[in-house]
Structure formats: structure tokens, C-alpha cells
CSV table of C-alpha atoms (C1' of nucleotides) in Angstrom, one decimal:
chain,number,residue,atom,x,y,z
A,20,UNK,CA,-5.0,9.3,-10.0
A,21,UNK,CA,-2.3,6.9,-9.1
A,22,UNK,CA,-2.9,3.7,-7.1
A,23,UNK,CA,-1.0,5.0,-4.1
A,24,UNK,CA,-3.4,7.9,-3.7
A,25,UNK,CA,-6.4,5.6,-4.4
A,26,UNK,CA,-5.2,3.4,-1.5
A,27,UNK,CA,-4.8,6.4,0.8
A,28,UNK,CA,-8.3,7.4,-0.2
A,29,UNK,CA,-9.8,4.0,0.7
A,30,UNK,CA,-7.8,3.9,3.9
A,31,UNK,CA,-9.0,7.3,4.9
A,32,UNK,CA,-12.4,5.8,5.3
A,33,UNK,CA,-11.2,3.0,7.5
A,34,UNK,CA,-8.6,0.3,7.9
A,35,UNK,CA,-8.4,-2.3,5.1
A,36,UNK,CA,-6.2,-5.0,3.6
A,37,UNK,CA,-5.0,-5.0,0.0
A,38,UNK,CA,-7.7,-7.5,-0.9
A,39,UNK,CA,-10.4,-5.3,0.6
A,40,UNK,CA,-9.1,-2.3,-1.3
A,41,UNK,CA,-9.4,-4.3,-4.5
A,42,UNK,CA,-13.0,-5.1,-3.6
A,43,UNK,CA,-13.8,-1.4,-2.9
A,44,UNK,CA,-12.7,-0.7,-6.5
A,45,UNK,CA,-14.7,-3.7,-8.0
A,46,UNK,CA,-17.9,-3.6,-6.0
A,47,UNK,CA,-17.6,-1.0,-3.4
A,48,UNK,CA,-18.1,2.8,-3.4
A,49,UNK,CA,-15.3,3.4,-5.9
A,50,UNK,CA,-16.4,0.9,-8.4
A,51,UNK,CA,-17.8,3.3,-11.0
A,52,UNK,CA,-14.8,5.6,-11.3
A,53,UNK,CA,-11.6,3.8,-10.2
A,54,UNK,CA,-9.9,0.5,-10.7
A,55,UNK,CA,-6.7,-1.2,-9.8
A,56,UNK,CA,-5.2,-4.7,-10.0
A,57,UNK,CA,-3.4,-6.6,-7.2
A,58,UNK,CA,-0.2,-6.2,-9.1
A,59,UNK,CA,-0.4,-2.4,-8.5
A,60,UNK,CA,-2.1,-2.4,-5.1
A,61,UNK,CA,0.3,-4.6,-3.1
A,62,UNK,CA,3.5,-2.7,-4.3
A,63,UNK,CA,1.7,0.6,-3.6
A,64,UNK,CA,0.9,-0.5,0.0
A,65,UNK,CA,4.5,-1.6,0.5
A,66,UNK,CA,5.7,1.8,-0.8
A,67,UNK,CA,3.2,3.7,1.4
A,68,UNK,CA,4.3,1.6,4.4
A,69,UNK,CA,8.0,2.3,3.7
A,70,UNK,CA,7.2,6.0,3.5
A,71,UNK,CA,5.3,5.8,6.8
A,72,UNK,CA,2.1,7.0,5.2
A,73,UNK,CA,0.3,3.9,6.4
A,74,UNK,CA,0.9,1.5,9.3
A,75,UNK,CA,0.5,-2.2,8.9
A,76,UNK,CA,-0.5,-4.9,11.3
A,77,UNK,CA,-0.9,-8.6,10.8
A,78,UNK,CA,-4.3,-10.2,11.5
A,79,UNK,CA,-4.7,-13.9,12.0
A,80,UNK,CA,-8.1,-15.2,11.1
A,81,UNK,CA,-9.8,-18.5,11.7
A,82,UNK,CA,-10.4,-20.5,8.6
A,83,UNK,CA,-9.1,-17.7,6.4
A,84,UNK,CA,-5.5,-16.8,5.4
A,85,UNK,CA,-3.8,-14.1,7.5
A,86,UNK,CA,-4.3,-10.6,6.4
A,87,UNK,CA,-2.3,-7.5,6.5
A,88,UNK,CA,-4.5,-4.6,7.6
A,89,UNK,CA,-3.3,-1.1,6.8
A,90,UNK,CA,-4.1,2.0,8.7
A,91,UNK,CA,-3.5,5.5,7.4
A,92,UNK,CA,-1.2,7.7,9.4
A,93,UNK,CA,-1.3,11.4,10.0
A,94,UNK,CA,1.4,11.9,7.4
A,95,UNK,CA,-0.8,9.7,5.1
A,96,UNK,CA,-3.7,12.0,5.5
A,97,UNK,CA,-1.5,15.0,4.8
A,98,UNK,CA,-0.3,13.2,1.6
A,99,UNK,CA,-3.9,12.5,0.6
A,100,UNK,CA,-4.9,16.1,1.2
A,101,UNK,CA,-2.0,17.3,-1.0
A,102,UNK,CA,-3.1,15.0,-3.8
A,103,UNK,CA,-6.7,16.1,-3.5
A,104,UNK,CA,-5.9,19.8,-3.6
A,105,UNK,CA,-4.6,19.9,-7.2
A,106,UNK,CA,-7.1,20.9,-9.9
A,107,UNK,CA,-8.3,17.7,-11.4
A,108,UNK,CA,-7.3,17.1,-15.0
A,109,UNK,CA,-10.0,17.1,-17.7
A,110,UNK,CA,-11.3,13.5,-17.7
A,111,UNK,CA,-10.5,11.4,-20.7
A,112,UNK,CA,-13.3,8.9,-21.2
A,113,UNK,CA,-11.2,6.8,-23.5
A,114,UNK,CA,-14.1,4.6,-24.3
A,115,UNK,CA,-13.8,1.6,-26.6
A,116,UNK,CA,-17.6,1.6,-26.7
A,117,UNK,CA,-17.7,5.1,-28.1
A,118,UNK,CA,-15.0,4.3,-30.5
A,119,UNK,CA,-17.0,1.3,-31.8
A,120,UNK,CA,-20.3,3.2,-32.2
A,121,UNK,CA,-18.4,6.0,-34.0
A,122,UNK,CA,-17.5,3.5,-36.7
A,123,UNK,CA,-20.9,1.8,-36.6
A,124,UNK,CA,-21.2,1.7,-40.3
A,125,UNK,CA,-18.2,-0.6,-40.5
A,126,UNK,CA,-19.8,-3.2,-38.2
A,127,UNK,CA,-22.3,-6.0,-38.9
A,128,UNK,CA,-25.7,-4.8,-37.6
A,129,UNK,CA,-26.4,-8.0,-35.6
A,130,UNK,CA,-23.2,-7.5,-33.7
A,131,UNK,CA,-23.9,-3.9,-33.2
A,132,UNK,CA,-27.4,-4.6,-31.9
A,133,UNK,CA,-26.0,-7.1,-29.5
A,134,UNK,CA,-23.4,-4.8,-28.1
A,135,UNK,CA,-25.8,-2.0,-27.7
A,136,UNK,CA,-28.4,-4.1,-25.9
A,137,UNK,CA,-25.8,-5.6,-23.6
A,138,UNK,CA,-24.6,-2.1,-22.8
A,139,UNK,CA,-28.1,-1.0,-21.9
A,140,UNK,CA,-28.7,-4.1,-19.7
A,141,UNK,CA,-25.3,-3.6,-18.0
A,142,UNK,CA,-26.0,0.1,-17.2
A,143,UNK,CA,-29.4,-0.8,-15.9
A,144,UNK,CA,-27.8,-3.4,-13.7
A,145,UNK,CA,-25.3,-0.8,-12.4
A,146,UNK,CA,-28.1,1.7,-11.7
A,147,UNK,CA,-30.2,-0.9,-9.9
A,148,UNK,CA,-27.2,-1.8,-7.7
A,149,UNK,CA,-26.4,1.8,-7.0
A,150,UNK,CA,-30.0,2.5,-6.0
A,151,UNK,CA,-29.8,-0.2,-3.3
A,152,UNK,CA,-27.0,1.6,-1.5
A,153,UNK,CA,-28.1,3.5,1.6
A,154,UNK,CA,-26.4,6.8,0.9
A,155,UNK,CA,-28.2,8.7,3.7
A,156,UNK,CA,-25.6,7.8,6.3
A,157,UNK,CA,-22.6,8.7,4.1
A,158,UNK,CA,-20.7,12.0,3.9
A,159,UNK,CA,-21.9,14.8,1.6
A,160,UNK,CA,-19.1,14.2,-0.9
A,161,UNK,CA,-19.9,10.6,-1.3
A,162,UNK,CA,-23.6,11.2,-1.8
A,163,UNK,CA,-22.8,13.9,-4.3
A,164,UNK,CA,-20.5,11.7,-6.3
A,165,UNK,CA,-22.9,8.8,-6.2
A,166,UNK,CA,-25.7,11.0,-7.5
A,167,UNK,CA,-23.4,12.3,-10.3
A,168,UNK,CA,-22.6,8.7,-11.3
A,169,UNK,CA,-26.3,7.8,-11.3
A,170,UNK,CA,-27.2,10.9,-13.4
A,171,UNK,CA,-24.5,9.9,-15.9
A,172,UNK,CA,-25.7,6.3,-16.2
A,173,UNK,CA,-29.3,7.3,-16.5
A,174,UNK,CA,-28.6,9.8,-19.2
A,175,UNK,CA,-26.6,7.2,-21.1
A,176,UNK,CA,-29.5,4.6,-20.8
A,177,UNK,CA,-32.1,7.2,-21.9
A,178,UNK,CA,-30.0,8.2,-25.0
A,179,UNK,CA,-29.3,4.6,-26.0
A,180,UNK,CA,-33.0,3.6,-25.6
A,181,UNK,CA,-34.2,6.5,-27.7
A,182,UNK,CA,-31.7,6.2,-30.5
A,183,UNK,CA,-30.8,2.5,-30.9
A,184,UNK,CA,-33.6,1.7,-33.3
A,185,UNK,CA,-32.9,4.7,-35.5
A,186,UNK,CA,-29.2,3.9,-35.6
A,187,UNK,CA,-29.7,0.3,-36.5
A,188,UNK,CA,-32.1,1.2,-39.3
A,189,UNK,CA,-29.7,3.7,-40.8
A,190,UNK,CA,-26.8,1.4,-40.6
A,191,UNK,CA,-28.7,-1.4,-42.2
A,192,UNK,CA,-29.8,0.9,-45.0
A,193,UNK,CA,-26.2,2.3,-45.5
A,194,UNK,CA,-24.7,-1.2,-45.6
A,195,UNK,CA,-27.2,-2.6,-48.1
A,196,UNK,CA,-26.5,0.5,-50.3
A,197,UNK,CA,-22.8,0.1,-50.0
A,198,UNK,CA,-22.5,-3.6,-50.4
A,199,UNK,CA,-22.7,-3.8,-54.2
A,200,UNK,CA,-19.8,-1.5,-54.9
A,201,UNK,CA,-18.2,-1.6,-51.5
A,202,UNK,CA,-18.5,2.2,-51.4
A,203,UNK,CA,-18.0,2.4,-47.6
A,204,UNK,CA,-14.4,1.7,-48.2
A,205,UNK,CA,-13.8,4.7,-50.4
A,206,UNK,CA,-11.4,7.2,-49.1
A,207,UNK,CA,-12.9,10.6,-48.0
A,208,UNK,CA,-11.3,13.8,-47.0
A,209,UNK,CA,-10.9,14.4,-43.2
A,210,UNK,CA,-12.9,17.2,-41.7
A,211,UNK,CA,-12.9,18.4,-38.1
B,3,UNK,CA,-8.2,1.1,-27.6
B,4,UNK,CA,-4.5,1.2,-28.6
B,5,UNK,CA,-3.0,4.0,-30.6
B,6,UNK,CA,-2.5,1.9,-33.7
B,7,UNK,CA,-6.2,1.2,-33.9
B,8,UNK,CA,-7.0,4.8,-33.2
B,9,UNK,CA,-4.7,5.8,-36.2
B,10,UNK,CA,-6.4,3.2,-38.4
B,11,UNK,CA,-9.8,4.7,-37.4
B,12,UNK,CA,-8.8,8.2,-38.2
B,13,UNK,CA,-7.2,7.2,-41.5
B,14,UNK,CA,-10.3,5.2,-42.5
B,15,UNK,CA,-12.0,8.6,-42.8
B,16,UNK,CA,-9.4,10.0,-45.0
B,17,UNK,CA,-5.6,10.4,-45.4
B,18,UNK,CA,-3.8,12.3,-42.7
B,19,UNK,CA,-0.4,13.0,-41.2
B,20,UNK,CA,0.7,12.2,-37.6
B,21,UNK,CA,0.2,15.8,-36.7
B,22,UNK,CA,-3.3,15.8,-38.1
B,23,UNK,CA,-4.2,12.6,-36.2
B,24,UNK,CA,-3.1,14.4,-33.0
B,25,UNK,CA,-5.4,17.3,-33.9
B,26,UNK,CA,-8.3,15.0,-34.5
B,27,UNK,CA,-7.9,13.7,-30.9
B,28,UNK,CA,-7.5,17.2,-29.5
B,29,UNK,CA,-10.1,19.2,-31.3
B,30,UNK,CA,-11.6,17.0,-33.9
B,31,UNK,CA,-14.4,14.4,-33.9
B,32,UNK,CA,-12.5,12.1,-31.5
B,33,UNK,CA,-11.7,14.7,-28.9
B,34,UNK,CA,-14.2,13.7,-26.3
B,35,UNK,CA,-13.3,10.0,-26.1
B,36,UNK,CA,-9.8,9.5,-27.3
B,37,UNK,CA,-6.4,11.0,-26.9
B,38,UNK,CA,-2.8,10.2,-27.8
B,39,UNK,CA,0.5,12.0,-27.7
B,40,UNK,CA,3.1,12.4,-30.5
B,41,UNK,CA,5.3,10.0,-28.7
B,42,UNK,CA,2.8,7.2,-29.3
B,43,UNK,CA,1.4,8.3,-32.7
B,44,UNK,CA,4.6,8.5,-34.6
B,45,UNK,CA,5.9,5.1,-33.6
B,46,UNK,CA,2.4,3.6,-34.2
B,47,UNK,CA,2.4,5.0,-37.8
B,48,UNK,CA,5.9,3.6,-38.4
B,49,UNK,CA,4.7,0.1,-37.2
B,50,UNK,CA,1.6,0.3,-39.2
B,51,UNK,CA,3.6,1.2,-42.2
B,52,UNK,CA,6.1,-1.6,-41.7
B,53,UNK,CA,3.1,-4.0,-41.4
B,54,UNK,CA,1.6,-2.6,-44.7
B,55,UNK,CA,-1.6,-1.5,-43.0
B,56,UNK,CA,-0.9,2.0,-44.2
B,57,UNK,CA,0.9,3.6,-47.1
B,58,UNK,CA,3.0,6.7,-46.7
B,59,UNK,CA,3.9,9.5,-49.1
B,60,UNK,CA,5.9,12.6,-48.5
B,61,UNK,CA,4.3,15.9,-49.2
B,62,UNK,CA,6.3,19.1,-49.7
B,63,UNK,CA,4.5,22.3,-48.7
B,64,UNK,CA,5.3,25.9,-49.3
B,65,UNK,CA,6.1,27.8,-46.1
B,66,UNK,CA,5.4,24.7,-44.0
B,67,UNK,CA,7.6,21.7,-43.1
B,68,UNK,CA,7.2,18.7,-45.2
B,69,UNK,CA,4.6,16.2,-44.1
B,70,UNK,CA,4.2,12.5,-44.3
B,71,UNK,CA,0.7,11.7,-45.3
B,72,UNK,CA,-0.6,8.2,-44.5
B,73,UNK,CA,-3.2,6.3,-46.4
B,74,UNK,CA,-5.0,3.2,-45.1
B,75,UNK,CA,-4.6,0.0,-47.1
B,76,UNK,CA,-7.0,-2.8,-47.7
B,77,UNK,CA,-5.2,-4.8,-45.1
B,78,UNK,CA,-5.4,-1.8,-42.8
B,79,UNK,CA,-9.2,-1.7,-43.2
B,80,UNK,CA,-9.3,-5.4,-42.4
B,81,UNK,CA,-7.3,-4.9,-39.3
B,82,UNK,CA,-9.6,-2.0,-38.2
B,83,UNK,CA,-12.6,-4.3,-38.7
B,84,UNK,CA,-11.0,-7.0,-36.6
B,85,UNK,CA,-10.3,-4.5,-33.8
B,86,UNK,CA,-13.9,-3.2,-34.0
B,87,UNK,CA,-15.6,-6.5,-33.9
B,88,UNK,CA,-14.6,-7.5,-30.4
B,89,UNK,CA,-17.1,-6.8,-27.6
B,90,UNK,CA,-15.9,-3.5,-26.1
B,91,UNK,CA,-14.7,-3.6,-22.4
B,92,UNK,CA,-16.7,-2.0,-19.7
B,93,UNK,CA,-15.6,1.6,-19.7
B,94,UNK,CA,-13.5,2.7,-16.8
B,95,UNK,CA,-14.1,6.4,-16.2
B,96,UNK,CA,-11.1,6.7,-13.9
B,97,UNK,CA,-11.9,10.3,-13.1
B,98,UNK,CA,-9.8,12.4,-10.9
B,99,UNK,CA,-12.7,14.8,-10.6
B,100,UNK,CA,-15.0,12.1,-9.2
B,101,UNK,CA,-12.3,11.0,-6.9
B,102,UNK,CA,-12.0,14.6,-5.6
B,103,UNK,CA,-15.7,15.2,-5.1
B,104,UNK,CA,-16.0,11.8,-3.3
B,105,UNK,CA,-13.6,13.2,-0.7
B,106,UNK,CA,-15.2,16.7,-0.7
B,107,UNK,CA,-15.3,16.9,3.0
B,108,UNK,CA,-11.5,16.9,3.2
B,109,UNK,CA,-11.1,19.8,0.8
B,110,UNK,CA,-11.3,23.6,1.5
B,111,UNK,CA,-14.7,24.8,0.4
B,112,UNK,CA,-13.3,27.7,-1.6
B,113,UNK,CA,-11.1,25.4,-3.6
B,114,UNK,CA,-14.0,23.0,-4.1
B,115,UNK,CA,-16.3,25.7,-5.3
B,116,UNK,CA,-13.7,26.9,-7.7
B,117,UNK,CA,-13.1,23.4,-9.2
B,118,UNK,CA,-16.9,22.7,-9.6
B,119,UNK,CA,-17.6,26.1,-11.2
B,120,UNK,CA,-14.7,25.6,-13.6
B,121,UNK,CA,-15.9,22.1,-14.5
B,122,UNK,CA,-19.4,23.4,-15.3
B,123,UNK,CA,-17.9,26.2,-17.4
B,124,UNK,CA,-15.7,23.8,-19.2
B,125,UNK,CA,-18.5,21.4,-19.9
B,126,UNK,CA,-20.7,24.2,-21.2
B,127,UNK,CA,-17.9,25.2,-23.5
B,128,UNK,CA,-17.5,21.7,-24.8
B,129,UNK,CA,-21.3,21.4,-25.4
B,130,UNK,CA,-21.3,24.8,-27.2
B,131,UNK,CA,-18.5,23.7,-29.5
B,132,UNK,CA,-20.1,20.3,-30.1
B,133,UNK,CA,-23.4,22.0,-31.1
B,134,UNK,CA,-21.5,24.0,-33.7
B,135,UNK,CA,-20.6,20.9,-35.6
B,136,UNK,CA,-22.7,20.2,-38.7
B,137,UNK,CA,-23.4,16.5,-38.0
B,138,UNK,CA,-26.1,16.2,-40.7
B,139,UNK,CA,-23.5,15.3,-43.4
B,140,UNK,CA,-21.8,12.7,-41.2
B,141,UNK,CA,-22.4,8.9,-41.1
B,142,UNK,CA,-25.0,7.5,-38.7
B,143,UNK,CA,-22.4,6.1,-36.3
B,144,UNK,CA,-20.6,9.5,-35.9
B,145,UNK,CA,-24.0,11.3,-35.4
B,146,UNK,CA,-25.0,8.7,-32.8
B,147,UNK,CA,-21.7,9.0,-30.9
B,148,UNK,CA,-21.8,12.7,-31.0
B,149,UNK,CA,-25.4,12.7,-29.6
B,150,UNK,CA,-24.3,10.3,-26.9
B,151,UNK,CA,-21.4,12.5,-25.8
B,152,UNK,CA,-23.7,15.6,-25.8
B,153,UNK,CA,-26.3,13.7,-23.6
B,154,UNK,CA,-23.5,12.8,-21.2
B,155,UNK,CA,-22.2,16.3,-20.9
B,156,UNK,CA,-25.6,17.8,-20.6
B,157,UNK,CA,-26.6,15.4,-17.8
B,158,UNK,CA,-23.4,16.2,-16.0
B,159,UNK,CA,-24.0,20.0,-16.2
B,160,UNK,CA,-27.6,19.6,-15.0
B,161,UNK,CA,-26.6,17.5,-12.0
B,162,UNK,CA,-23.7,19.8,-11.1
B,163,UNK,CA,-25.9,23.0,-11.4
B,164,UNK,CA,-28.7,21.4,-9.3
B,165,UNK,CA,-26.5,20.1,-6.5
B,166,UNK,CA,-23.5,22.4,-6.2
B,167,UNK,CA,-25.0,24.8,-3.7
B,168,UNK,CA,-26.4,22.0,-1.4
B,169,UNK,CA,-23.0,20.2,-1.5
B,170,UNK,CA,-21.0,23.4,-0.6
B,171,UNK,CA,-23.5,24.2,2.2
B,172,UNK,CA,-23.1,20.7,3.7
B,173,UNK,CA,-19.4,20.7,3.4
B,174,UNK,CA,-19.1,24.1,5.1
B,175,UNK,CA,-21.3,22.9,7.9
B,176,UNK,CA,-19.4,19.6,8.3
B,177,UNK,CA,-16.1,21.3,8.3
B,178,UNK,CA,-17.0,23.9,11.0
B,179,UNK,CA,-18.4,21.1,13.1
B,180,UNK,CA,-15.2,19.1,12.7
B,181,UNK,CA,-12.7,21.8,13.1
B,182,UNK,CA,-12.6,22.0,17.0
B,183,UNK,CA,-11.7,18.4,17.6
B,184,UNK,CA,-10.5,17.5,14.1
B,185,UNK,CA,-13.1,14.7,14.1
B,186,UNK,CA,-13.0,14.4,10.3
B,187,UNK,CA,-9.7,12.5,10.8
B,188,UNK,CA,-11.1,9.8,13.0
B,189,UNK,CA,-11.0,6.3,11.6
B,190,UNK,CA,-14.3,4.7,10.6
B,191,UNK,CA,-15.2,1.2,9.5
B,192,UNK,CA,-15.2,0.5,5.7
B,193,UNK,CA,-18.6,-0.3,4.3
B,194,UNK,CA,-19.5,-1.0,0.7
C,27,DG,C1',12.1,39.3,-29.2
C,28,DG,C1',8.9,35.8,-27.5
C,29,DT,C1',5.2,32.8,-28.2
C,30,DT,C1',2.3,30.0,-31.0
C,31,DG,C1',1.6,26.8,-34.8
C,32,DC,C1',3.4,23.5,-38.0
C,33,DA,C1',6.0,19.3,-38.5
C,34,DT,C1',8.7,14.8,-37.2
C,35,DG,C1',11.0,12.0,-34.4
C,36,DT,C1',13.7,9.4,-30.3
C,37,DA,C1',14.8,7.8,-25.5
C,38,DA,C1',14.1,7.5,-20.9
C,39,DA,C1',11.0,6.9,-17.4
C,40,DT,C1',6.5,5.8,-15.7
C,41,DG,C1',2.9,3.3,-14.3
C,42,DG,C1',0.5,0.0,-15.0
C,43,DT,C1',-1.5,-5.0,-16.4
C,44,DT,C1',-1.1,-10.0,-16.9
C,45,DA,C1',0.6,-14.1,-15.7
C,46,DC,C1',2.6,-16.8,-12.4
C,47,DA,C1',3.2,-18.9,-7.7
C,48,DT,C1',1.0,-20.7,-3.4
C,49,DG,C1',-2.6,-22.5,-0.4
C,50,DA,C1',-6.6,-23.2,2.6
C,51,DT,C1',-11.8,-23.3,2.8
C,52,DT,C1',-16.4,-23.4,1.2
C,53,DG,C1',-19.9,-24.4,-1.8
C,54,DT,C1',-21.9,-27.1,-6.1
D,26,DA,C1',-14.0,-33.3,-8.2
D,27,DC,C1',-14.1,-28.4,-9.5
D,28,DA,C1',-14.8,-23.8,-9.1
D,29,DA,C1',-15.0,-19.8,-6.4
D,30,DT,C1',-13.6,-16.8,-2.5
D,31,DC,C1',-10.1,-15.4,0.5
D,32,DA,C1',-5.3,-13.8,0.8
D,33,DT,C1',-0.4,-12.0,-0.6
D,34,DG,C1',3.1,-11.3,-3.5
D,35,DT,C1',6.7,-11.1,-7.7
D,36,DA,C1',8.3,-10.5,-12.4
D,37,DA,C1',8.0,-10.0,-17.0
D,38,DC,C1',5.9,-7.3,-20.2
D,39,DC,C1',3.4,-3.5,-22.2
D,40,DA,C1',1.8,1.0,-23.7
D,41,DT,C1',2.1,5.4,-23.1
D,42,DT,C1',3.7,9.9,-21.4
D,43,DT,C1',7.3,13.3,-20.8
D,44,DA,C1',11.2,15.4,-22.1
D,45,DC,C1',14.4,16.2,-25.4
D,46,DA,C1',16.0,17.6,-30.2
D,47,DT,C1',15.3,20.5,-34.3
D,48,DG,C1',13.7,24.2,-37.2
D,49,DC,C1',11.0,27.5,-40.0
D,50,DA,C1',7.0,30.9,-40.4
D,51,DA,C1',3.7,34.0,-38.6
D,52,DC,C1',1.9,37.0,-35.3
D,53,DC,C1',2.1,40.3,-31.5
DNA sequence: GGTTGCATGTAAATGGTTACATGATTGT
DNA sequence: ACAATCATGTAACCATTTACATGCAACC
């Protein structure tokens, strides 16, 4: 999903400035499945504006810098529709965390424990914040996606809680076995 | 996680060619949380080789093109360790699928149903294939990560199964309400 | 005869992030 | 005094994808 489409999506829910779009990705309703930096949002809005997919009006504010508020046009909604009606690609999680746990046996146990505990704490924080949202007033699609995200985070928490101790025990055992001859570094055959 | 580190990770489990690394990301043990194209793998291996993090030897094969098999060096293992022992960033899911479901009310119901059903079928396929793996012989970290992936996919399937009908009903109702005056296109205020 | 799998590589184009540049206001 | 929040924008840099280029073997 490119940043232009993301902007159109945010703007389809109401007018916003570049700064507000960034916030929607950081803390708002898109925060758990999208993100974009200012360096991509502002050029995207400029392009969208040049293509007449959004309108832009300046807004002076007291005690705040001026903002440029963008408004999606009819052509913009059509472009959003076109982007939405293509079969979504198979999600790539591309997780550094998964990559790290995969190689747990190469990592010092204390570090591993720390990372895992922080991850649980962070997920719990995310879930807590998500539960505070009043979804009742929101459209069905947003409620559905919110619930899907919650289900995902809860499953992750449950699994981590249930398996962290076992993992750390096994890693500790494996590492104390390996240490003397450094056997963990021996080459093995790859197998799918 | 950059492609160089990914290559080092794969090679830490045993020697492999560029082609085999690609397969490990597509079908192998990394398939559900990493991916990389040939256009990134081959240059990465060349760089790694130049930096002496991997060794390379040519292998002639009968009835197959020659391959270049790479082997991780001691310096390579050290580099992998260094990359592993940094706190992993908060995963960005960046899902086109989530983005689409979020805007479900803008999408034709038949298309939506189709996408959701395909998604469930695909996840079920992934889970089935994952369950076929014999994890018992694999290191603790790999088993843990495999279980985490399974938990994630299963939670997603459960949620989708339990909520698809309700979502489609609500979307159908909302769209037939909206159609006469095209009210779905009215601008609303953004709210977190 | 066409597609798939095996096998390696390059170059152009894409799409982003990071860092920089600026500046007022509010809170600690 | 210092950091954070609000606010916009540019430019250099980066990694990666896509498309191209090549070629043989096996299968349908």
C-alpha cells in the first residue's frame, strides 16, 4: 500500500493536514497496520493535489503554525476505490522479532528474556489502548479490522506467556552444553 | 532485517546457494516472516563474500547449471551475532488486507466476500503445511518461532470465520442504505 | 512446442527513510 | 533553559523490486 493511497484513505474519513495524517498512522486508527514518515506524506499530498485527487486550503490558527488542510475530491474517491478493489497481496510480516527468536540459541539468555518480556509488555499496552477506543460508533469495516488486530495481539500475548519459560530453559541448557566445544557453531545441512 | 543479515542467518544453518536462500524464504523455514528477491540476494552474497563474511565455492552438477555454494565464516557468525543482539524494532504489519477490510464499506460485497474467503483458505493452507513440518528435531528457537507463527495464523482464521458473516451483512445493509443519496461519500470529521 | 524448475547475474526504476532546515508555543 | 508538540518541506541516501539477459533439462 503506497503512501498516496494511505493519504486518500485517511482523507476519505474526513479532511486532514499532513501532520494529522502522520498522527493517524502513529496513534490513530491506522496505527497497527500502517506507517509513513513526513518525508513521504508531504510529497504524496503534493502529488495528489497536482492530480486533483485532493483539494487544499490554508488554515490560519492562533498560537499554532498555519496548516494546509486537504480534502478528498470525487476523483480522489474514485482513485481510492480503484486501489481498494485489487486483490490484496499475501502479507509479508517481515518481522525482526521473529527473525531474532528463530535464532534464539545464538543469543545470550538474559538479552532474550529482556526482549521477550518487553514485547509482551508492549503488546499488552497496545491491547489496553485498543480496548479504550469506542468502536460502537464506527463503520463495520473499521470495527472488523480493529477486532482482527486485537485477536492477533491477544494470540501473540497468550503464546508468548505460555512458552517463554520453556524457551529460556531450553536455550540455557543448549548454551551450557555447547559452550565447552562451541558446538553451536558447527555447520549443519540445510533442510526445509 | 536487511538481506545480508538474512543470508547470514540462512547460511548459519548450513551452506547454500543464492537460489537455495531464495527457496528458504519462499517455502522453507523463513517463509512466513521473511522474503527477498534474486535482485537483492545475489548482490548481498557478493558483498558478504568481498567482506570475508562468507566463503564461496563453485559446484558443478550433472544435468543442472553450476552453482555457487556459500559457507559462513567465523567473521560472518560474529556479524550475525551483532545483528541479532540489537533490540528488534516494533513490527509494522503494513497489511494491504487490513487496509482493505478497514474500508470494507467502500467495497462491493461480492468482491469482499471473495477476498475474505480466499484469505481463510490461504491461511488454512499455510497452517496445514506448517503442521506437516517435523519440528521435533529442530532447535528451540526455531520451534518457538514456528509455534508463534501457527498461533498467529490460527487466531486470524478463528476471527475471520467468526466474523465474516456479520461483516458482510452489515456492509450489505449499509450499502443499500447509502446507495440512494450516495451518503457514504459525505465527508466526516476525523477522530482517533 | 510451451511451461516449469534450476541457476546466476545486472541495471533501471521505485519508493521509501533519515537528516536537515525553520520557527512559534507550551510545559517542566 | 530545555524538551516536546505543532507544522511544513527538501534533498541525499538507501534498499529493494522489477525487468531484462541467458541457457539447459524435464515434463506435459
